[in-house]
């Protein structure tokens, strides 16, 4: 859905969020998840993510939600070796040194998950169109009604990073998302067929056992794939980088059997994503221990 249209449709919820955040999230939760949100005694994964949005005010979260300032956090935790190479960063797209960029690179705006330009040939890149698109992206604001307060606090900027590719395969780049609960990795999701009609998301536990028919937004194709050779290394980094938060999804790419840091997400799908079956969503909620669990 177009961002402008989405903002217009959600205007009443944006207003309600400013007046009564918990009521707003309860209404959105009922509409999107089809059951009532219990904030006093949250049980499921999505319920607990709503609690985090309302009550966790960790000052590190805004820096980790931005694709540039998170680099400082990763380095401060002794994990700078897994950062992708930063080629350029700045606030004005007209300042991008296109003539000195490598042939292949990735251009991103730091405050959104879809604001990426995958450039495979800088000589054929439409610079005027790219600059115009980046300017438009920089103006995009996160929807207040979703309650993800930590986005947009850092001033959004543009970064240019190294184009990641395996030496043996130019096209395939595996993307692993590690779900950590109170600093402990519990599940890993792997996407395949992204941006196609056959988009699958397979869920594994940390022993790399496929959780057949478990679903997070996209169906599982129940086809097992070999564990990455760097699985233990990846889990170690995820544990380090998630230790300061109740919950963090730490994303990695694997390039030539080495993990490369992607991003940190605190509220997967804003806490509205489809998680099936219920037993799986409940199991994820059981792993996530919050202060409200002791009431």
Tab-separated table of N, CA, C and O in Angstrom, residues 6 15 31 91 126 136 170 239 250 286:
chain	number	residue	atom	x	y	z
A	6	UNK	N	-1.666	4.985	3.191
A	6	UNK	CA	-1.685	4.306	4.483
A	6	UNK	C	-1.774	5.303	5.626
A	6	UNK	O	-2.520	5.097	6.595
A	15	UNK	N	-4.138	9.766	15.789
A	15	UNK	CA	-4.679	10.725	16.762
A	15	UNK	C	-4.936	10.021	18.099
A	15	UNK	O	-4.582	10.526	19.167
A	31	UNK	N	-7.845	-5.843	15.409
A	31	UNK	CA	-8.070	-5.819	13.962
A	31	UNK	C	-7.067	-6.704	13.228
A	31	UNK	O	-7.431	-7.460	12.319
A	91	UNK	N	23.801	13.299	4.685
A	91	UNK	CA	22.387	13.652	4.806
A	91	UNK	C	21.780	14.169	3.504
A	91	UNK	O	20.561	14.201	3.368
A	126	UNK	N	20.611	5.551	-12.865
A	126	UNK	CA	19.994	6.851	-13.153
A	126	UNK	C	20.165	7.739	-11.913
A	126	UNK	O	19.435	7.616	-10.935
A	136	UNK	N	12.817	11.664	-1.317
A	136	UNK	CA	11.458	11.288	-0.919
A	136	UNK	C	11.487	10.341	0.288
A	136	UNK	O	10.708	10.507	1.236
A	170	UNK	N	26.918	-15.249	-7.518
A	170	UNK	CA	26.636	-13.812	-7.490
A	170	UNK	C	25.227	-13.492	-7.006
A	170	UNK	O	24.980	-12.413	-6.478
A	239	UNK	N	23.804	-13.366	20.573
A	239	UNK	CA	23.690	-13.315	22.029
A	239	UNK	C	24.325	-12.046	22.582
A	239	UNK	O	23.748	-11.366	23.444
A	250	UNK	N	18.164	-10.270	15.601
A	250	UNK	CA	19.444	-9.843	15.049
A	250	UNK	C	19.630	-10.540	13.704
A	250	UNK	O	19.619	-11.772	13.623
A	286	UNK	N	6.496	-17.566	25.964
A	286	UNK	CA	7.033	-18.169	27.186
A	286	UNK	C	8.523	-17.884	27.339
A	286	UNK	O	9.023	-17.714	28.458
